[in-house]
Coordinates of C-alpha atoms in Angstrom, one line a residue:
M1 CA -76.9 87.3 -135.5
S2 CA -76.8 90.0 -132.8
T3 CA -76.6 89.1 -129.1
S4 CA -77.4 91.3 -126.1
S5 CA -73.7 92.0 -125.7
N6 CA -73.2 93.6 -129.1
L7 CA -76.5 95.4 -129.7
H8 CA -76.1 99.0 -130.8
L9 CA -79.3 100.9 -129.9
N10 CA -80.4 104.5 -130.0
K11 CA -81.0 104.4 -126.2
A12 CA -83.8 106.2 -124.5
A13 CA -83.5 108.8 -121.8
P14 CA -84.3 107.2 -118.5
G15 CA -86.9 108.2 -116.0
V16 CA -89.2 110.2 -118.4
Q17 CA -92.4 109.4 -120.2
G18 CA -92.1 108.7 -123.9
Y19 CA -89.1 108.1 -126.1
F20 CA -86.3 110.7 -126.3
P21 CA -82.7 109.7 -127.3
V22 CA -80.4 110.0 -124.3
N23 CA -77.5 112.4 -124.5
E24 CA -74.2 111.1 -123.0
P25 CA -72.7 113.2 -121.7
A26 CA -75.6 115.6 -121.1
I27 CA -76.2 118.5 -123.5
G28 CA -74.2 121.6 -122.4
T29 CA -71.6 119.7 -120.4
P30 CA -67.9 119.5 -121.3
L31 CA -66.7 116.8 -123.6
P32 CA -64.5 114.1 -122.0
K33 CA -61.4 115.7 -123.6
E34 CA -61.9 118.9 -121.6
K35 CA -59.6 118.8 -118.6
N36 CA -60.1 122.3 -117.3
A37 CA -63.6 123.3 -118.1
P38 CA -64.6 127.0 -117.8
K39 CA -66.4 127.9 -114.6
L40 CA -69.5 128.6 -116.7
F41 CA -69.7 124.9 -117.5
Q42 CA -68.8 123.4 -114.1
P43 CA -71.6 121.8 -112.1
L44 CA -73.3 123.4 -109.1
T45 CA -75.0 121.5 -106.3
L46 CA -77.8 123.0 -104.2
R47 CA -79.6 121.1 -101.5
G48 CA -78.3 117.8 -103.0
M49 CA -79.5 118.7 -106.5
T50 CA -76.8 119.1 -109.2
F51 CA -77.1 121.6 -112.0
K52 CA -75.0 120.5 -114.9
N53 CA -73.7 124.0 -115.7
R54 CA -74.2 127.6 -114.6
I55 CA -76.1 129.0 -117.5
F56 CA -79.6 129.5 -116.2
V57 CA -82.6 130.6 -118.3
A58 CA -84.2 133.5 -116.5
P59 CA -88.0 133.7 -116.2
M60 CA -89.3 135.5 -119.3
C61 CA -93.0 136.5 -119.6
Q62 CA -94.5 135.3 -122.8
Y63 CA -98.1 136.6 -122.5
S64 CA -99.3 133.5 -124.2
S65 CA -101.2 131.5 -121.6
D66 CA -104.9 130.4 -121.9
N67 CA -106.5 131.6 -118.7
G68 CA -103.3 130.8 -116.9
H69 CA -102.7 127.5 -118.6
A70 CA -99.5 126.9 -120.4
T71 CA -99.7 126.0 -124.1
D72 CA -97.6 124.5 -126.8
W73 CA -95.9 127.8 -127.2
H74 CA -94.3 127.3 -123.8
L75 CA -93.3 123.7 -124.6
V76 CA -91.5 124.9 -127.7
H77 CA -90.1 128.0 -126.1
L78 CA -88.7 126.4 -123.0
G79 CA -88.0 123.0 -124.6
G80 CA -85.7 124.8 -127.1
Y81 CA -83.4 126.0 -124.3
A82 CA -83.3 122.5 -122.9
T83 CA -82.1 121.1 -126.3
R84 CA -79.4 123.8 -126.6
G85 CA -77.4 123.3 -123.4
A86 CA -78.9 125.5 -120.6
G87 CA -78.1 124.1 -117.1
A88 CA -81.5 125.2 -115.7
I89 CA -84.7 126.8 -116.9
C90 CA -87.0 128.9 -114.9
V91 CA -90.6 129.2 -116.1
E92 CA -91.9 132.7 -116.4
A93 CA -93.6 134.7 -113.6
T94 CA -96.5 132.4 -112.8
A95 CA -99.4 133.9 -110.8
V96 CA -100.6 132.2 -107.6
L97 CA -104.0 133.8 -108.0
P98 CA -105.9 135.0 -111.1
E99 CA -105.7 138.7 -110.0
G100 CA -102.0 138.2 -109.5
R101 CA -101.3 138.1 -113.2
I102 CA -99.6 141.0 -114.9
S103 CA -101.8 140.6 -118.0
P104 CA -104.8 138.4 -118.8
E105 CA -102.5 136.1 -120.8
D106 CA -100.0 135.4 -118.1
A107 CA -99.1 132.0 -116.7
G108 CA -100.8 130.7 -113.5
L109 CA -100.7 127.9 -111.0
W110 CA -103.8 128.6 -109.0
T111 CA -105.8 125.5 -110.1
D112 CA -105.0 121.8 -110.6
T113 CA -106.0 122.0 -114.3
Q114 CA -102.8 124.0 -114.9
I115 CA -100.7 121.1 -113.8
P116 CA -100.8 118.7 -116.8
K117 CA -99.3 121.0 -119.5
L118 CA -96.5 122.0 -117.1
Q119 CA -95.8 118.3 -116.4
Q120 CA -95.4 117.8 -120.2
I121 CA -92.9 120.7 -120.3
V122 CA -90.9 119.4 -117.3
N123 CA -90.9 115.9 -118.7
F124 CA -89.4 117.1 -122.0
C125 CA -86.7 119.2 -120.3
H126 CA -85.8 116.4 -118.0
A127 CA -85.4 114.1 -121.0
Q128 CA -82.7 116.5 -122.3
G129 CA -80.9 116.4 -118.9
T130 CA -82.0 119.9 -117.9
L131 CA -83.4 120.9 -114.5
V132 CA -86.5 123.2 -114.6
G133 CA -88.2 125.4 -112.0
I134 CA -90.9 127.9 -111.9
Q135 CA -91.2 131.5 -110.6
L136 CA -94.2 132.0 -108.4
A137 CA -95.5 135.5 -108.4
H138 CA -98.2 138.1 -107.7
A139 CA -98.1 141.3 -109.8
G140 CA -99.7 143.5 -107.1
R141 CA -100.3 147.0 -108.2
K142 CA -98.9 146.3 -111.7
A143 CA -101.6 143.7 -112.5
S144 CA -104.4 143.8 -115.1
T145 CA -102.3 145.5 -117.8
Y146 CA -102.1 144.8 -121.5
A147 CA -99.6 142.4 -123.0
P148 CA -96.8 144.6 -124.5
W149 CA -97.8 144.2 -128.1
V150 CA -101.4 144.9 -127.3
Q151 CA -100.4 148.0 -125.4
R152 CA -98.5 149.2 -128.4
G153 CA -101.6 149.1 -130.4
V154 CA -103.6 151.0 -127.8
G155 CA -101.2 153.9 -127.5
P156 CA -98.9 155.4 -124.9
G157 CA -100.0 155.8 -121.3
Q158 CA -103.0 153.4 -121.7
L159 CA -102.1 150.1 -120.0
I160 CA -105.2 149.0 -118.1
A161 CA -106.9 145.8 -119.4
G162 CA -110.6 146.4 -118.6
A163 CA -113.1 143.8 -117.4
E164 CA -114.4 143.5 -121.0
E165 CA -110.8 142.7 -122.1
N166 CA -110.4 139.9 -119.5
G167 CA -108.8 142.2 -117.0
W168 CA -109.7 142.9 -113.3
P169 CA -108.9 146.6 -112.6
A170 CA -111.2 146.7 -109.6
G171 CA -109.5 143.7 -108.1
V172 CA -105.9 145.1 -108.0
V173 CA -104.2 145.1 -104.6
G174 CA -101.0 146.6 -103.3
P175 CA -99.3 147.4 -100.0
S176 CA -100.8 150.9 -100.2
E177 CA -103.3 152.8 -102.4
G178 CA -100.8 154.5 -104.6
K179 CA -100.6 153.3 -108.2
Y180 CA -97.4 152.6 -110.0
D181 CA -97.8 155.4 -112.6
E182 CA -100.3 157.2 -114.7
G183 CA -102.2 154.7 -116.9
Y184 CA -101.9 151.9 -114.3
P185 CA -104.8 150.6 -112.1
S186 CA -105.4 152.2 -108.7
P187 CA -104.8 149.4 -106.2
V188 CA -106.7 148.8 -103.0
E189 CA -104.6 148.5 -99.9
A190 CA -104.2 144.8 -99.0
S191 CA -106.0 143.8 -95.8
E192 CA -104.8 141.1 -93.5
E193 CA -107.4 138.9 -95.1
D194 CA -106.0 139.7 -98.5
M195 CA -102.5 138.9 -97.3
Q196 CA -103.5 135.6 -95.7
R197 CA -105.3 134.6 -99.0
I198 CA -102.2 135.5 -100.9
E199 CA -99.9 133.5 -98.5
D200 CA -102.2 130.5 -98.8
A201 CA -102.1 130.8 -102.6
F202 CA -98.3 130.8 -102.6
V203 CA -98.3 127.7 -100.5
A204 CA -100.9 126.0 -102.7
A205 CA -99.0 126.9 -105.8
T206 CA -95.8 125.5 -104.2
K207 CA -97.6 122.2 -103.5
R208 CA -98.8 122.1 -107.2
A209 CA -95.2 122.8 -108.3
K210 CA -94.2 119.7 -106.3
E211 CA -96.9 117.7 -108.1
V212 CA -95.7 119.0 -111.5
G213 CA -92.2 117.7 -110.7
F214 CA -90.3 121.0 -110.8
D215 CA -86.7 120.9 -109.5
F216 CA -86.8 124.3 -107.9
I217 CA -89.1 127.3 -107.3
E218 CA -88.3 131.0 -107.3
I219 CA -90.3 133.5 -105.4
H220 CA -90.6 136.8 -107.3
S221 CA -89.8 139.7 -105.0
A222 CA -88.5 142.1 -107.7
H223 CA -89.5 144.6 -110.4
G224 CA -92.2 146.4 -108.5
Y225 CA -94.6 143.5 -108.2
L226 CA -96.3 142.7 -104.9
L227 CA -93.5 141.6 -102.7
H228 CA -91.0 144.2 -103.9
S229 CA -93.7 146.9 -103.5
F230 CA -94.1 145.8 -99.9
L231 CA -90.3 146.2 -99.3
S232 CA -89.8 149.7 -100.8
P233 CA -90.7 152.9 -98.9
L234 CA -91.6 154.4 -102.2
S235 CA -94.5 152.1 -102.6
N236 CA -95.3 151.0 -99.1
T237 CA -96.7 153.9 -97.0
R238 CA -98.8 151.8 -94.7
T239 CA -99.1 152.8 -91.0
D240 CA -99.6 149.4 -89.5
T241 CA -97.0 146.7 -88.7
Y242 CA -96.6 145.9 -92.5
G243 CA -95.3 149.3 -93.6
G244 CA -93.8 152.7 -93.0
Q245 CA -90.2 153.6 -92.1
P246 CA -89.3 150.5 -90.0
L247 CA -87.6 148.0 -92.3
A248 CA -88.8 145.1 -90.2
N249 CA -92.4 146.1 -91.0
R250 CA -91.8 146.3 -94.7
M251 CA -90.0 143.0 -94.8
R252 CA -92.7 141.3 -92.7
F253 CA -95.1 140.1 -95.4
P254 CA -92.4 139.1 -98.0
L255 CA -90.6 137.0 -95.3
R256 CA -94.0 135.4 -94.4
I257 CA -94.2 134.2 -98.0
V258 CA -90.7 132.9 -98.1
K259 CA -91.1 131.1 -94.8
A260 CA -94.4 129.5 -95.8
C261 CA -93.0 128.3 -99.2
R262 CA -89.8 127.0 -97.6
A263 CA -91.9 124.9 -95.1
A264 CA -93.9 123.4 -98.1
W265 CA -90.8 122.8 -100.4
D266 CA -87.8 120.5 -99.8
K267 CA -86.0 121.2 -103.0
P268 CA -83.9 124.3 -103.9
L269 CA -85.7 127.6 -103.2
F270 CA -84.6 130.7 -105.1
V271 CA -85.8 134.3 -104.5
R272 CA -85.4 137.1 -107.1
I273 CA -85.0 140.6 -105.7
S274 CA -84.5 144.0 -107.0
A275 CA -81.4 145.3 -105.2
S276 CA -82.3 148.9 -106.0
D277 CA -85.2 151.1 -107.1
W278 CA -82.7 153.3 -109.0
A279 CA -84.6 156.4 -108.0
P280 CA -82.4 159.5 -108.6
F281 CA -81.8 160.2 -104.9
E282 CA -80.1 158.5 -101.9
E283 CA -81.3 155.3 -100.3
K284 CA -81.2 156.8 -96.9
S285 CA -81.2 160.5 -95.8
A286 CA -78.6 162.0 -93.5
E287 CA -81.3 161.9 -90.8
G288 CA -81.6 158.1 -91.2
E289 CA -84.9 158.1 -93.1
W290 CA -85.3 155.4 -95.8
K291 CA -86.0 157.1 -99.1
Q292 CA -86.1 154.2 -101.5
W293 CA -85.1 150.5 -101.7
G294 CA -81.4 149.9 -102.2
I295 CA -78.5 147.7 -101.5
E296 CA -78.3 148.4 -97.8
Q297 CA -81.8 147.2 -97.2
S298 CA -81.3 144.4 -99.7
T299 CA -78.4 143.1 -97.6
L300 CA -80.5 143.2 -94.4
F301 CA -83.4 141.4 -96.3
T302 CA -81.0 138.8 -97.6
E303 CA -79.7 138.2 -94.0
E304 CA -83.2 137.3 -93.0
M305 CA -83.8 135.0 -96.0
V306 CA -80.6 133.2 -95.2
K307 CA -82.0 132.4 -91.8
L308 CA -85.0 130.9 -93.6
D309 CA -82.8 128.6 -95.7
V310 CA -83.1 130.2 -99.1
D311 CA -80.7 128.4 -101.4
L312 CA -80.1 131.0 -104.2
L313 CA -80.6 134.7 -104.5
D314 CA -81.4 135.9 -108.1
V315 CA -80.2 139.6 -108.1
S316 CA -82.0 142.0 -110.4
S317 CA -83.0 145.6 -109.9
G318 CA -85.6 148.3 -110.8
G319 CA -89.2 148.1 -111.8
N320 CA -90.8 149.9 -108.8
T321 CA -90.9 153.5 -109.8
P322 CA -91.2 155.4 -113.1
L323 CA -88.5 157.8 -111.6
Q324 CA -85.9 155.1 -112.1
K325 CA -82.6 156.1 -113.9
I326 CA -80.8 152.9 -114.8
P327 CA -77.3 153.0 -116.3
V328 CA -77.9 150.1 -118.6
K329 CA -74.8 148.3 -119.9
H330 CA -73.4 144.8 -119.9
G331 CA -73.5 143.4 -116.4
Y332 CA -74.9 146.6 -114.9
Q333 CA -76.5 144.6 -112.1
V334 CA -73.4 142.5 -111.3
P335 CA -72.1 144.8 -108.6
F336 CA -75.2 144.2 -106.6
A337 CA -74.7 140.4 -106.9
A338 CA -71.1 140.8 -106.0
H339 CA -71.9 142.8 -102.9
L340 CA -74.4 140.2 -101.7
K341 CA -72.1 137.3 -102.5
G342 CA -69.4 139.0 -100.5
A343 CA -71.7 139.5 -97.6
F344 CA -73.0 136.0 -97.7
P345 CA -70.3 133.7 -99.2
D346 CA -72.2 130.5 -98.4
L347 CA -75.3 131.7 -100.3
A348 CA -75.5 130.9 -104.0
V349 CA -76.0 134.1 -105.9
G350 CA -77.2 134.6 -109.5
A351 CA -76.2 137.6 -111.7
V352 CA -78.6 138.8 -114.4
G353 CA -79.0 141.8 -116.7
L354 CA -77.9 142.2 -120.3
I355 CA -75.1 139.6 -119.9
S356 CA -74.2 138.6 -123.4
E357 CA -70.4 138.3 -123.8
P358 CA -69.1 134.8 -122.8
K359 CA -65.7 136.0 -121.6
L360 CA -67.3 138.6 -119.3
A361 CA -69.8 136.0 -118.0
E362 CA -67.0 133.7 -117.2
Q363 CA -65.1 136.5 -115.5
Y364 CA -68.0 137.3 -113.2
L365 CA -67.9 133.7 -112.0
V366 CA -64.2 133.3 -111.7
E367 CA -63.9 136.6 -109.7
G368 CA -66.5 135.3 -107.3
N369 CA -69.2 138.0 -108.2
A370 CA -71.8 135.3 -108.6
D371 CA -72.3 131.5 -108.8
V372 CA -74.6 131.4 -111.8
I373 CA -75.5 133.6 -114.8
F374 CA -79.1 134.1 -115.6
L375 CA -79.8 134.9 -119.3
A376 CA -83.0 136.2 -120.8
R377 CA -82.9 138.4 -124.0
T378 CA -79.5 137.0 -124.9
L379 CA -81.0 133.5 -125.2
M380 CA -84.1 134.7 -127.0
Q381 CA -81.8 136.3 -129.5
N382 CA -79.5 133.2 -129.7
P383 CA -80.8 130.0 -128.1
H384 CA -77.4 128.3 -129.1
W385 CA -75.5 130.7 -126.8
P386 CA -74.3 128.0 -124.5
I387 CA -72.4 126.1 -127.2
E388 CA -71.1 129.3 -128.8
A389 CA -70.0 130.6 -125.4
A390 CA -68.0 127.4 -124.9
R391 CA -66.3 127.9 -128.2
A392 CA -65.5 131.5 -127.3
L393 CA -63.9 130.3 -124.1
G394 CA -61.8 127.7 -126.0
A395 CA -63.8 124.7 -124.8
S396 CA -66.1 122.2 -126.3
V397 CA -69.4 121.0 -124.8
K398 CA -71.9 118.4 -125.8
A399 CA -74.5 119.4 -128.4
A400 CA -77.7 117.5 -128.7
N401 CA -77.4 114.3 -130.7
Q402 CA -79.8 115.6 -133.3
Y403 CA -77.7 118.8 -133.7
E404 CA -74.2 117.6 -133.5
R405 CA -73.6 117.6 -137.3
S406 CA -74.2 121.4 -137.2
W407 CA -71.4 121.8 -134.6
P408 CA -68.5 119.6 -136.0
H409 CA -66.0 121.2 -133.6
V410 CA -67.9 120.0 -130.6
S411 CA -68.8 116.5 -131.9
I412 CA -67.6 113.5 -129.9
P413 CA -65.0 111.6 -131.9

């Protein structure tokens, strides 16, 4: 006869809805025998919240939402990373307004009906011991375009999703009237009323993120979308206090958004930036005129965000001009992250961009170039990358209970 002292149960994960076997230690953390875990698998604490390792799933658009509502695709897609050892997961660019979507099938958080499915996703990730956040976004002048595979069927240079295709080409706004490129919608210059509505929407989405139970939020200020396009002199040619040559003018609206979201959010706040437009000319002319967005202005922008208590800077690049010339290679954006980490040593910094080799990812962290590594396509190609990375680094980390028999070299004795 069993007694309470010798029961052997398949214990449930605490603090979540439903039954999920608990993983002890957590998936993706070093096994007890590991005395000197690689930096990639050491914890990181931000604003009192501890991330179990430094492999973060970058936001990746899936173009699979139902009028902004997440679906089972997102549960399986994101949940798979939670079961395979990622330290944190960031939900894809999620529009704060319907017209802020990139495509008609993009994610949204502009209405309360979008909360329940996200709660299910967060609950599942939490049951696997993984923290999860969401990237809040507005696509600006790159909105109302086809999903990539739809665009391929239409033909080159035709990207606009029309009203009859669930798009809103007449409702696209930007800092100025210039469109991103041929084949994109022609934006209307955002008025003060537009900007206030967008700011209010970011705050409302932040409050919904709190109701969902997200552990962090990330504000999307990269890749040529609304906030990045306000920052760059290539896309912001306004003549009022929100544009033109003065950097303070071009930073004004993005900083308004950051400040408003920080006031509404007491957990870790991330911001993703593009550190360079990669246009084939200098950032600043010999006469002192700003020509494009680059690392000098990114540093000044970061300085202002530090004052607003941003917790982590997610450093990407590009996406704001078709003139960009990007020297794509492993870790090609890491020097930007390293520069900003050096300038602001107390700010957590994330490196991202075609990072796939575990030893190089570890090297970036050990050398102090960044605090975390964001992975996107690498994880889509191989969701088991965290466990394989540990093996490549000569370490063993916990695999999910259900998968341990497939990873005998990492199983707990």
